[in-house]
PDB file of C-alpha atoms and ligand atoms in Angstrom:
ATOM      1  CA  UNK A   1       1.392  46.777  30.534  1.00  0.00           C
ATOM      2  CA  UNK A   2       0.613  47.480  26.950  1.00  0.00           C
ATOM      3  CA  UNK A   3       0.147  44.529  24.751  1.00  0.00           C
ATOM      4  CA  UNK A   4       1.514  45.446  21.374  1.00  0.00           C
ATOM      5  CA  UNK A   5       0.640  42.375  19.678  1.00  0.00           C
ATOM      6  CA  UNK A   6      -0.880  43.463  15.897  1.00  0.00           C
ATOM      7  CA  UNK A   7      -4.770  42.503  15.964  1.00  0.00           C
ATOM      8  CA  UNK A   8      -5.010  39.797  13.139  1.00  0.00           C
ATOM      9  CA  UNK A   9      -7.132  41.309  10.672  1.00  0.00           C
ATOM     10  CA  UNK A  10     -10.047  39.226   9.152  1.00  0.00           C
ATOM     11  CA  UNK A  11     -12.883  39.906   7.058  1.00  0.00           C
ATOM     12  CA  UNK A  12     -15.575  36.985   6.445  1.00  0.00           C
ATOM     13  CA  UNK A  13     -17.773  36.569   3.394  1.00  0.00           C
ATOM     14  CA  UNK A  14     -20.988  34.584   3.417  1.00  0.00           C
ATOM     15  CA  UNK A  15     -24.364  34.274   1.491  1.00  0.00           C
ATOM     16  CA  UNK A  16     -26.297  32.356   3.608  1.00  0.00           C
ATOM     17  CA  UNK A  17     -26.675  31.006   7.405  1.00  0.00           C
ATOM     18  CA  UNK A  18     -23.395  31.721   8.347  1.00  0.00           C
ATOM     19  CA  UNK A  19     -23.175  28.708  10.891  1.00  0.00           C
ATOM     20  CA  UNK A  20     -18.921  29.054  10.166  1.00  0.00           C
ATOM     21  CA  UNK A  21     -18.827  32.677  10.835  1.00  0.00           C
ATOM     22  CA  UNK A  22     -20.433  32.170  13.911  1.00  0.00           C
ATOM     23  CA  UNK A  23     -17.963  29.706  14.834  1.00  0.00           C
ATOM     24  CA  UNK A  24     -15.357  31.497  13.831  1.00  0.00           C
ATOM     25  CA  UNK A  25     -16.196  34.832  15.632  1.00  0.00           C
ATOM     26  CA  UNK A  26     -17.399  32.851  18.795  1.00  0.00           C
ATOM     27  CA  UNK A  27     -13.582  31.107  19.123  1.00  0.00           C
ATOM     28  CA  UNK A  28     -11.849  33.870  18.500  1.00  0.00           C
ATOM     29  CA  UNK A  29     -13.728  35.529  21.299  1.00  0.00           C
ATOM     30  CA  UNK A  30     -13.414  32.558  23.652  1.00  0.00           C
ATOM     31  CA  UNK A  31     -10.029  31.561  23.366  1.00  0.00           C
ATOM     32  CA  UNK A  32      -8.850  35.432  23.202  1.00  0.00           C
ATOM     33  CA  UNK A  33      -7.114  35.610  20.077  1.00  0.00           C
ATOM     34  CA  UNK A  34      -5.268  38.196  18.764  1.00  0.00           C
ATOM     35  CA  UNK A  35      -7.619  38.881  16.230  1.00  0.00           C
ATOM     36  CA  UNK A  36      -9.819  40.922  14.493  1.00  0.00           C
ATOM     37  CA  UNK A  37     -13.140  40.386  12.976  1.00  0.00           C
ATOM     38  CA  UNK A  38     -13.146  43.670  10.929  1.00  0.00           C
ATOM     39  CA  UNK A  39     -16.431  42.846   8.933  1.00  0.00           C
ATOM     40  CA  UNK A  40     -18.953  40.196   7.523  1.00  0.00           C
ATOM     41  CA  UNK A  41     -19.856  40.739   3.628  1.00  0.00           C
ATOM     42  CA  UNK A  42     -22.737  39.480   2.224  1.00  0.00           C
ATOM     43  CA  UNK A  43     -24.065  39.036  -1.339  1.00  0.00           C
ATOM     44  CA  UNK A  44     -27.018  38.208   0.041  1.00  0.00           C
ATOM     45  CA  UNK A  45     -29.215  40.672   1.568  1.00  0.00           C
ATOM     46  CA  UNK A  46     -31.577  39.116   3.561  1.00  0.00           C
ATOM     47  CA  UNK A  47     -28.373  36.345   4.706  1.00  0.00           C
ATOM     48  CA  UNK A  48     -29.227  35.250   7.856  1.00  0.00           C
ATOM     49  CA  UNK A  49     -25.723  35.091   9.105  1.00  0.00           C
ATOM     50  CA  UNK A  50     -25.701  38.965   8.854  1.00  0.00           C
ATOM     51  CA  UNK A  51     -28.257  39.068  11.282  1.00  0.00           C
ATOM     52  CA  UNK A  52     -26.382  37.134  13.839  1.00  0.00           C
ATOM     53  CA  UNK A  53     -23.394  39.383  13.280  1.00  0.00           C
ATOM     54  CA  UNK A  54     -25.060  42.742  13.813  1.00  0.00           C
ATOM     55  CA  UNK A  55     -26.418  41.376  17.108  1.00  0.00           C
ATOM     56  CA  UNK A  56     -23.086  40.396  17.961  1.00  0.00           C
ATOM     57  CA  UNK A  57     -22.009  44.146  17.355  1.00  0.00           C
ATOM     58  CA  UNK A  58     -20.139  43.551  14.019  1.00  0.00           C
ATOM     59  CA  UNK A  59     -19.299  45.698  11.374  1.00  0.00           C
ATOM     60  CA  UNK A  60     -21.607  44.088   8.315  1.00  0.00           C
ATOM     61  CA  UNK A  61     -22.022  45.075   4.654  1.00  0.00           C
ATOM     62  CA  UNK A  62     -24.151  43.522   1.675  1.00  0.00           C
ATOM     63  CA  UNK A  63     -23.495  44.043  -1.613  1.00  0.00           C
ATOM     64  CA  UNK A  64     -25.467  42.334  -4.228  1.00  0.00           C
ATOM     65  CA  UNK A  65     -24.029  41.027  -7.206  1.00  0.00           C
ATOM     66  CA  UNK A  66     -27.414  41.197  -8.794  1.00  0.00           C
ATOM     67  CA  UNK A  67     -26.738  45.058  -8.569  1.00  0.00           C
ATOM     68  CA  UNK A  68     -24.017  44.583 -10.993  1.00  0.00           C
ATOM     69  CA  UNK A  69     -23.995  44.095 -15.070  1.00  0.00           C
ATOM     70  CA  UNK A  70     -21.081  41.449 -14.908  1.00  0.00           C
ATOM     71  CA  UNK A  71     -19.017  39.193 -12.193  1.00  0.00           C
ATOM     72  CA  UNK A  72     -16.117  41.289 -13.046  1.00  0.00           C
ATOM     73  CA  UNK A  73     -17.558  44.439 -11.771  1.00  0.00           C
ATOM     74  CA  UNK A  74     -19.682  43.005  -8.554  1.00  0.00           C
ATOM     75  CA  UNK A  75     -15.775  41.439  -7.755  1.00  0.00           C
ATOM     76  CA  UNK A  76     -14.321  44.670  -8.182  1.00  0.00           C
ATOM     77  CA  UNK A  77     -16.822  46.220  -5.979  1.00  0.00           C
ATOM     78  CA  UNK A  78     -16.882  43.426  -3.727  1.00  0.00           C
ATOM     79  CA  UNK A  79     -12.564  43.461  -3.618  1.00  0.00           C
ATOM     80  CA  UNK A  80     -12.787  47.872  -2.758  1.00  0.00           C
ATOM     81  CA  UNK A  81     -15.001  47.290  -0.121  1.00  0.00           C
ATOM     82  CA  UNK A  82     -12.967  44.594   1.486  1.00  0.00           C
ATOM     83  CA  UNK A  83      -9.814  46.407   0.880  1.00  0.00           C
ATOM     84  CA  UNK A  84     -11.213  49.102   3.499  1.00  0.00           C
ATOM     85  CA  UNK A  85     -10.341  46.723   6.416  1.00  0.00           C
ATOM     86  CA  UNK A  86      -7.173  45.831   5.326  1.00  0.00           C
ATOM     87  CA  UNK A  87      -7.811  42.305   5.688  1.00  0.00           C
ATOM     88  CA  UNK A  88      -4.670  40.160   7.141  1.00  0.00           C
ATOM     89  CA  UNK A  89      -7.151  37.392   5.789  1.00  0.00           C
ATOM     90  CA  UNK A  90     -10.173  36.818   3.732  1.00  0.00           C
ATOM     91  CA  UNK A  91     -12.233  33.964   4.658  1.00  0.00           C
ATOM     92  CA  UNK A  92     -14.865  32.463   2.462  1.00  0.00           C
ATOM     93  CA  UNK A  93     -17.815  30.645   4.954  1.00  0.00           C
ATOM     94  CA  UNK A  94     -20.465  29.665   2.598  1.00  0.00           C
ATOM     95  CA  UNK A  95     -19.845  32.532   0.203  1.00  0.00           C
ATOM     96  CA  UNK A  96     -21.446  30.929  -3.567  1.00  0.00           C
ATOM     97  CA  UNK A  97     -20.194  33.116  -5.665  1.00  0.00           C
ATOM     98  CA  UNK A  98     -17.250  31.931  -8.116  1.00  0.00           C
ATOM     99  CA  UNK A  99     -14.774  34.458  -7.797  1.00  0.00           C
ATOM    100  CA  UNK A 100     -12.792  35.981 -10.800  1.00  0.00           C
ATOM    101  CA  UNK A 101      -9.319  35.674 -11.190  1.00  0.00           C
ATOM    102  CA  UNK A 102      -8.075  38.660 -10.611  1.00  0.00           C
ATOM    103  CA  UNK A 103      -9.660  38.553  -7.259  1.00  0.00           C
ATOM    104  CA  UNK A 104      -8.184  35.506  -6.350  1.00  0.00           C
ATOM    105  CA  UNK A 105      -4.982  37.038  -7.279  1.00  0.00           C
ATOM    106  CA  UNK A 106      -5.473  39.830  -5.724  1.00  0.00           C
ATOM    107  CA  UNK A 107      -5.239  38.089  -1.725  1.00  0.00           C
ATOM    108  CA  UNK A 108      -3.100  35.360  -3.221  1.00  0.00           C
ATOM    109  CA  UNK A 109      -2.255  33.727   0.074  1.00  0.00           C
ATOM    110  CA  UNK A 110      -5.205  35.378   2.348  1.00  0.00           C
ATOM    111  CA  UNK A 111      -8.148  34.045   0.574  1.00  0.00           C
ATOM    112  CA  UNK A 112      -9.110  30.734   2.280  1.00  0.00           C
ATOM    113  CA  UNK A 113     -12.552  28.634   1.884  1.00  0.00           C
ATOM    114  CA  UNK A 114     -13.966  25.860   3.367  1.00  0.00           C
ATOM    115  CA  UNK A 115     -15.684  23.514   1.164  1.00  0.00           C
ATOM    116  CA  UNK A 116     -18.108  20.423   1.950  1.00  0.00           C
ATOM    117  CA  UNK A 117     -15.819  17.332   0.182  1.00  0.00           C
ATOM    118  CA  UNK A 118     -12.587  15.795   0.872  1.00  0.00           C
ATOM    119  CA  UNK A 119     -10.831  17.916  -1.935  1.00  0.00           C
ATOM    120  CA  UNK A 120      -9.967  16.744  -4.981  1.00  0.00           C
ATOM    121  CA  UNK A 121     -13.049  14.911  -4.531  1.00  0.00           C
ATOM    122  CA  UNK A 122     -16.503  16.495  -5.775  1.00  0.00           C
ATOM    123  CA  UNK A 123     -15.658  20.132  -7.007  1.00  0.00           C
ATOM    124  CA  UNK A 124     -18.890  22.245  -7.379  1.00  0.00           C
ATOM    125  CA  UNK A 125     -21.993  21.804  -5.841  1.00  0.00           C
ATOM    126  CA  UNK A 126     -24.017  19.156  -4.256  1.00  0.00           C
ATOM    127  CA  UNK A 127     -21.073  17.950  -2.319  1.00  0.00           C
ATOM    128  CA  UNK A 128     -23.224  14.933  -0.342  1.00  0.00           C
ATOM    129  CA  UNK A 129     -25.039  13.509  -3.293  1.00  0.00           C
ATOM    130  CA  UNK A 130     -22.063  13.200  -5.344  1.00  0.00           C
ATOM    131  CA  UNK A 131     -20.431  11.561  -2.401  1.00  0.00           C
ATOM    132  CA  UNK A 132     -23.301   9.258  -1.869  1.00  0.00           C
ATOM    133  CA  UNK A 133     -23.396   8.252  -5.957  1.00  0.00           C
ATOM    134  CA  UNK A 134     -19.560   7.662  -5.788  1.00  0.00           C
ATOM    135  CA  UNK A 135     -19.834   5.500  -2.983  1.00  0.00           C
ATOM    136  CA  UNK A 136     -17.167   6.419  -1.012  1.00  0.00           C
ATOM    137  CA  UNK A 137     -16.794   5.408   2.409  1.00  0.00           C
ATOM    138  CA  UNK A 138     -15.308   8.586   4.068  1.00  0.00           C
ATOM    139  CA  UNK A 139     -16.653  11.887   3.361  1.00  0.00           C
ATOM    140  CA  UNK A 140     -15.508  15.258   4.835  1.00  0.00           C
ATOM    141  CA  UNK A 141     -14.785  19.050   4.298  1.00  0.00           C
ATOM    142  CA  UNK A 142     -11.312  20.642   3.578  1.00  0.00           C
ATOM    143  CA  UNK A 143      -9.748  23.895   4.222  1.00  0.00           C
ATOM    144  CA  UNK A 144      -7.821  25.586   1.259  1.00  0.00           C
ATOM    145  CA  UNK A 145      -6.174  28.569  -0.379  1.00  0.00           C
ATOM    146  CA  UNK A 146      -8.447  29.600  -2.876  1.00  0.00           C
ATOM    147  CA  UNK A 147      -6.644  29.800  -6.154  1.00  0.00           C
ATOM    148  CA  UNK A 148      -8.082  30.890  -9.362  1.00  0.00           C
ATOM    149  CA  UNK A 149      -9.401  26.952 -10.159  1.00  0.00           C
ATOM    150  CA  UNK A 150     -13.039  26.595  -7.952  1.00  0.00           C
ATOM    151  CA  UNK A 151     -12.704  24.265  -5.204  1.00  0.00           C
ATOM    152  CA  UNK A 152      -9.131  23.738  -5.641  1.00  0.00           C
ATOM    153  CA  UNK A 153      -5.870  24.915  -3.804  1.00  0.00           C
ATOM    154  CA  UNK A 154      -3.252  23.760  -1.320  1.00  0.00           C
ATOM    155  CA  UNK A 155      -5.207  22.187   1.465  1.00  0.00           C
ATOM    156  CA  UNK A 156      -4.764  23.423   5.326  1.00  0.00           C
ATOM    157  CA  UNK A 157      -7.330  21.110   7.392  1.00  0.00           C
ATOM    158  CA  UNK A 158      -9.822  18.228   6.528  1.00  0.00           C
ATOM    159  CA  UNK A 159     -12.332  16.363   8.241  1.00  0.00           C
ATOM    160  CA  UNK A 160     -13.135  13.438   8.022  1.00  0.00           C
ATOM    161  CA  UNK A 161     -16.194  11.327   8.682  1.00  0.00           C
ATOM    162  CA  UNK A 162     -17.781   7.842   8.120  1.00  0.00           C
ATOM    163  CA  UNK A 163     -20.502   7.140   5.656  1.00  0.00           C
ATOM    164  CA  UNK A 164     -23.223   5.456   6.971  1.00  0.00           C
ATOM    165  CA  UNK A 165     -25.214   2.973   4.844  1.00  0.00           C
ATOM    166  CA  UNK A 166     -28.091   4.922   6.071  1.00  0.00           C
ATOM    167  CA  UNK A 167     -26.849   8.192   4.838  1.00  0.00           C
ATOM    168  CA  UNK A 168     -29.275  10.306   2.859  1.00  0.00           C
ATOM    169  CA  UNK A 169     -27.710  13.666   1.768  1.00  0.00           C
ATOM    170  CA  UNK A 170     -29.521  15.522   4.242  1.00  0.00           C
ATOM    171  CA  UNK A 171     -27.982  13.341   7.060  1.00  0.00           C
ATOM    172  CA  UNK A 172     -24.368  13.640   5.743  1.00  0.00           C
ATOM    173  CA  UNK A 173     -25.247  17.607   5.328  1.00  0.00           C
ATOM    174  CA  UNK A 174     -25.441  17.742   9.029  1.00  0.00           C
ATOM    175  CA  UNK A 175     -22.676  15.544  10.287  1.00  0.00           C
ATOM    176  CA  UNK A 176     -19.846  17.211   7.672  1.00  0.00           C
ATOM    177  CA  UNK A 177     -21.094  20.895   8.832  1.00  0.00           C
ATOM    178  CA  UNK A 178     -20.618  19.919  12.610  1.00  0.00           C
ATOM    179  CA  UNK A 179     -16.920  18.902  11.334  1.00  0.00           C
ATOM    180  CA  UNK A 180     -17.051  22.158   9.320  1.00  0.00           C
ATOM    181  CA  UNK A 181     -16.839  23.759  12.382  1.00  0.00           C
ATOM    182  CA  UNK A 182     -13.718  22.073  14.033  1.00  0.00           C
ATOM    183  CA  UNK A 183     -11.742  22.285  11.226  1.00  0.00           C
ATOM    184  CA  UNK A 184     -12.561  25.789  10.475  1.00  0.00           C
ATOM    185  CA  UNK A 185     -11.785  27.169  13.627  1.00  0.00           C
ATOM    186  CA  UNK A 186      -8.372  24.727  13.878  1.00  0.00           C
ATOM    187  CA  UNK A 187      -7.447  26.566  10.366  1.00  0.00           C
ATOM    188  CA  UNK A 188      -8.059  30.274  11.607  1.00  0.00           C
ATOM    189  CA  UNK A 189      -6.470  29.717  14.702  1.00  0.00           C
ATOM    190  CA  UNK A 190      -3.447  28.593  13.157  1.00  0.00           C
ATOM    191  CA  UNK A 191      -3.315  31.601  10.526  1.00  0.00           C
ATOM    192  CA  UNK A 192      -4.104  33.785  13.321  1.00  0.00           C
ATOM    193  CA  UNK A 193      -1.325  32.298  15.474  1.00  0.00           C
ATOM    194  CA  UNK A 194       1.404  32.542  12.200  1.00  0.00           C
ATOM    195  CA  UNK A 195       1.450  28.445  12.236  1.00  0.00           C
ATOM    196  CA  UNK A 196       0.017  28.154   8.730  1.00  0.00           C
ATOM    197  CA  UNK A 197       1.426  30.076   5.441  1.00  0.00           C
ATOM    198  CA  UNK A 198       1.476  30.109   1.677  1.00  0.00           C
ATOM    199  CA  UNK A 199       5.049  29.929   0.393  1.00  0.00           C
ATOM    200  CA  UNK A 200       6.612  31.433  -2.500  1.00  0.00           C
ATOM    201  CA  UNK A 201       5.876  28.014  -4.414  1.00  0.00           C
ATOM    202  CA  UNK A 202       2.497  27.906  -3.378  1.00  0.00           C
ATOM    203  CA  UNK A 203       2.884  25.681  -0.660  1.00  0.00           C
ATOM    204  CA  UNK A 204       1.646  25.085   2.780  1.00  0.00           C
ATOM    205  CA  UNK A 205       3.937  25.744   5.219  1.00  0.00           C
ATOM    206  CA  UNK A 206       3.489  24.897   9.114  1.00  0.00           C
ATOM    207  CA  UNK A 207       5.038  25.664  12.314  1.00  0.00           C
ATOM    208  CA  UNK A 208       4.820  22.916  15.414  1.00  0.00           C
ATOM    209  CA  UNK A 209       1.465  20.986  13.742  1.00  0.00           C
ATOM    210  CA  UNK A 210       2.059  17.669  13.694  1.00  0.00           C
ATOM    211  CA  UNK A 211      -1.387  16.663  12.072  1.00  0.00           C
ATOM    212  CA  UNK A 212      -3.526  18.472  10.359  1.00  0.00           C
ATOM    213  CA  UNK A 213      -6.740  16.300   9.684  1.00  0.00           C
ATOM    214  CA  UNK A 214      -9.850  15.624  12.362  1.00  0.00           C
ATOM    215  CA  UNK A 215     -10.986  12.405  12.478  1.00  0.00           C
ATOM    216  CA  UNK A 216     -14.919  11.631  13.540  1.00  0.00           C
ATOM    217  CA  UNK A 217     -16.677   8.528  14.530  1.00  0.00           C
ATOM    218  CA  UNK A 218     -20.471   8.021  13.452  1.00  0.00           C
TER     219      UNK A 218
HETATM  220  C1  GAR B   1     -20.963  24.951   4.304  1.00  0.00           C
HETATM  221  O1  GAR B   1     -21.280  23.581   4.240  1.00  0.00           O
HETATM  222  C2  GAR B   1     -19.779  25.254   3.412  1.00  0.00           C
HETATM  223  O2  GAR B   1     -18.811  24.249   3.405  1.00  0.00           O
HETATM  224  C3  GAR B   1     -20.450  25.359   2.071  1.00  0.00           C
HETATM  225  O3  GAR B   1     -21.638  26.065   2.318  1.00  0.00           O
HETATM  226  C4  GAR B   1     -22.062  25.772   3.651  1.00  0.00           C
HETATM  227  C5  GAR B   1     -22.280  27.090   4.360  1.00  0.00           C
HETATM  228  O4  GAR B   1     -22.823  26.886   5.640  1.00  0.00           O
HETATM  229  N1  GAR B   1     -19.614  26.023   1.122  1.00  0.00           N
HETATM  230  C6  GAR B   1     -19.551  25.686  -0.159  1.00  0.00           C
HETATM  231  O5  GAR B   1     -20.242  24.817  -0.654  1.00  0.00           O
HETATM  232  C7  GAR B   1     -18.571  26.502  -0.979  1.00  0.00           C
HETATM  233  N2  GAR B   1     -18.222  25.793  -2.184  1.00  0.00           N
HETATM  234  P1  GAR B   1     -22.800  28.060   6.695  1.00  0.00           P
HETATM  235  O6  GAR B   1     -23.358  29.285   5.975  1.00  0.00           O
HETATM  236  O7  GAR B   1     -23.723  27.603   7.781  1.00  0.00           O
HETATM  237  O8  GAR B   1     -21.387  28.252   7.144  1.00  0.00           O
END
């Protein structure tokens, strides 16, 4: 019997380690999903994560935004050679670039990111250390859309974790990224299996998910 079942198509962009790509590609493989990881981008060219995916026989590219004069033409560069998989979805796993608007317009609805906060809380960078200085008590990562405002966007999945009065950045570093992880894979899986959408009014819609948060224990 022929299974006709449309590969989901997915293209994943990183800059660094790549520890959610390899999550990502390892439970697709494992649990047998319908899906396709049709190439890892990096703007990085010595990204470790790119290393891990040629040994794991993927299709990789790097392209370098400091090749390019302005962020408007590395994302125009960056958004032709994605279009050549004709991405289902476009999946930002560490990828620090700030992405231009048009871009973001461009896979309106197929651009998702993970970031290392509990969204709206602590846009930008240093995630842990503004979490630590704010002295909240729960910490996390979240899932989104990506829309043309950084670190914002209708929210799929969040983890979320217990700050420990012992915490040093470093520490909470480690313990969000091993959430990172569950709530990563959760997210594609559901996109993958058509349980997760952007609506017309830009929100998130869900088929049989009763909860969509991960709760961890120190
Ligand atoms: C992850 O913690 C991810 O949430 C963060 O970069 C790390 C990448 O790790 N992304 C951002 O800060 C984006 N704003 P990885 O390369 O091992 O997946």
């Amino acid at each position: 019997m022929t299974d006709l079942t449309p590969l989901c198509r997915l293209v994943i962009l990183i800059s660094g380690r790549g520890s959610n790509m390899q999550a990502i590609v390892s439970m697709i493989e494992e649990q047998g999903l319908p899906a396709q990881v049709c190439a890892v981008i990096s703007n990085q060219i010595d990204a470790e994560g790119v290393n891990w995916a040629k040994e794991r026989g993927l299709t990789t590219a790097c392209i370098s935004h400091r090749d390019f004069a302005t962020r408007a033409d590395f994302d125009q560069a960056l958004l032709q050679e994605i279009d050549n998989y004709q991405p289902d979805y476009v999946l930002l796993a560490g990828f620090m670039r700030v992405l231009s608007p048009f871009f973001v317009e461009h896979y309106h609805g197929r651009l998702i990111n993970i970031h290392p906060s509990l969204l709206p809380s602590f846009p930008g960078l240093r995630t842990h250390e503004q979490a630590l200085q704010a002295g909240v008590q729960c910490h996390g990562s979240t899932v989104h859309f990506v829309t043309p405002v950084l670190d914002h966007g209708p929210i799929v999945a969040q983890s979320i974790i217990p700050v420990l009065a012992s915490d040093t950045p470093e520490s909470l570093s480690e313990r969000v990224l091993a959430t990172e992880h569950v709530v990563y894979t959760a997210a594609v899986r559901w996109l993958i299996q058509g349980q997760v959408h952007l609506d017309a009014q830009g929100k998130v819609q869900v088929k049989d998910l009763e909860q969509r948060s991960f709760y961890f224990h120190a």
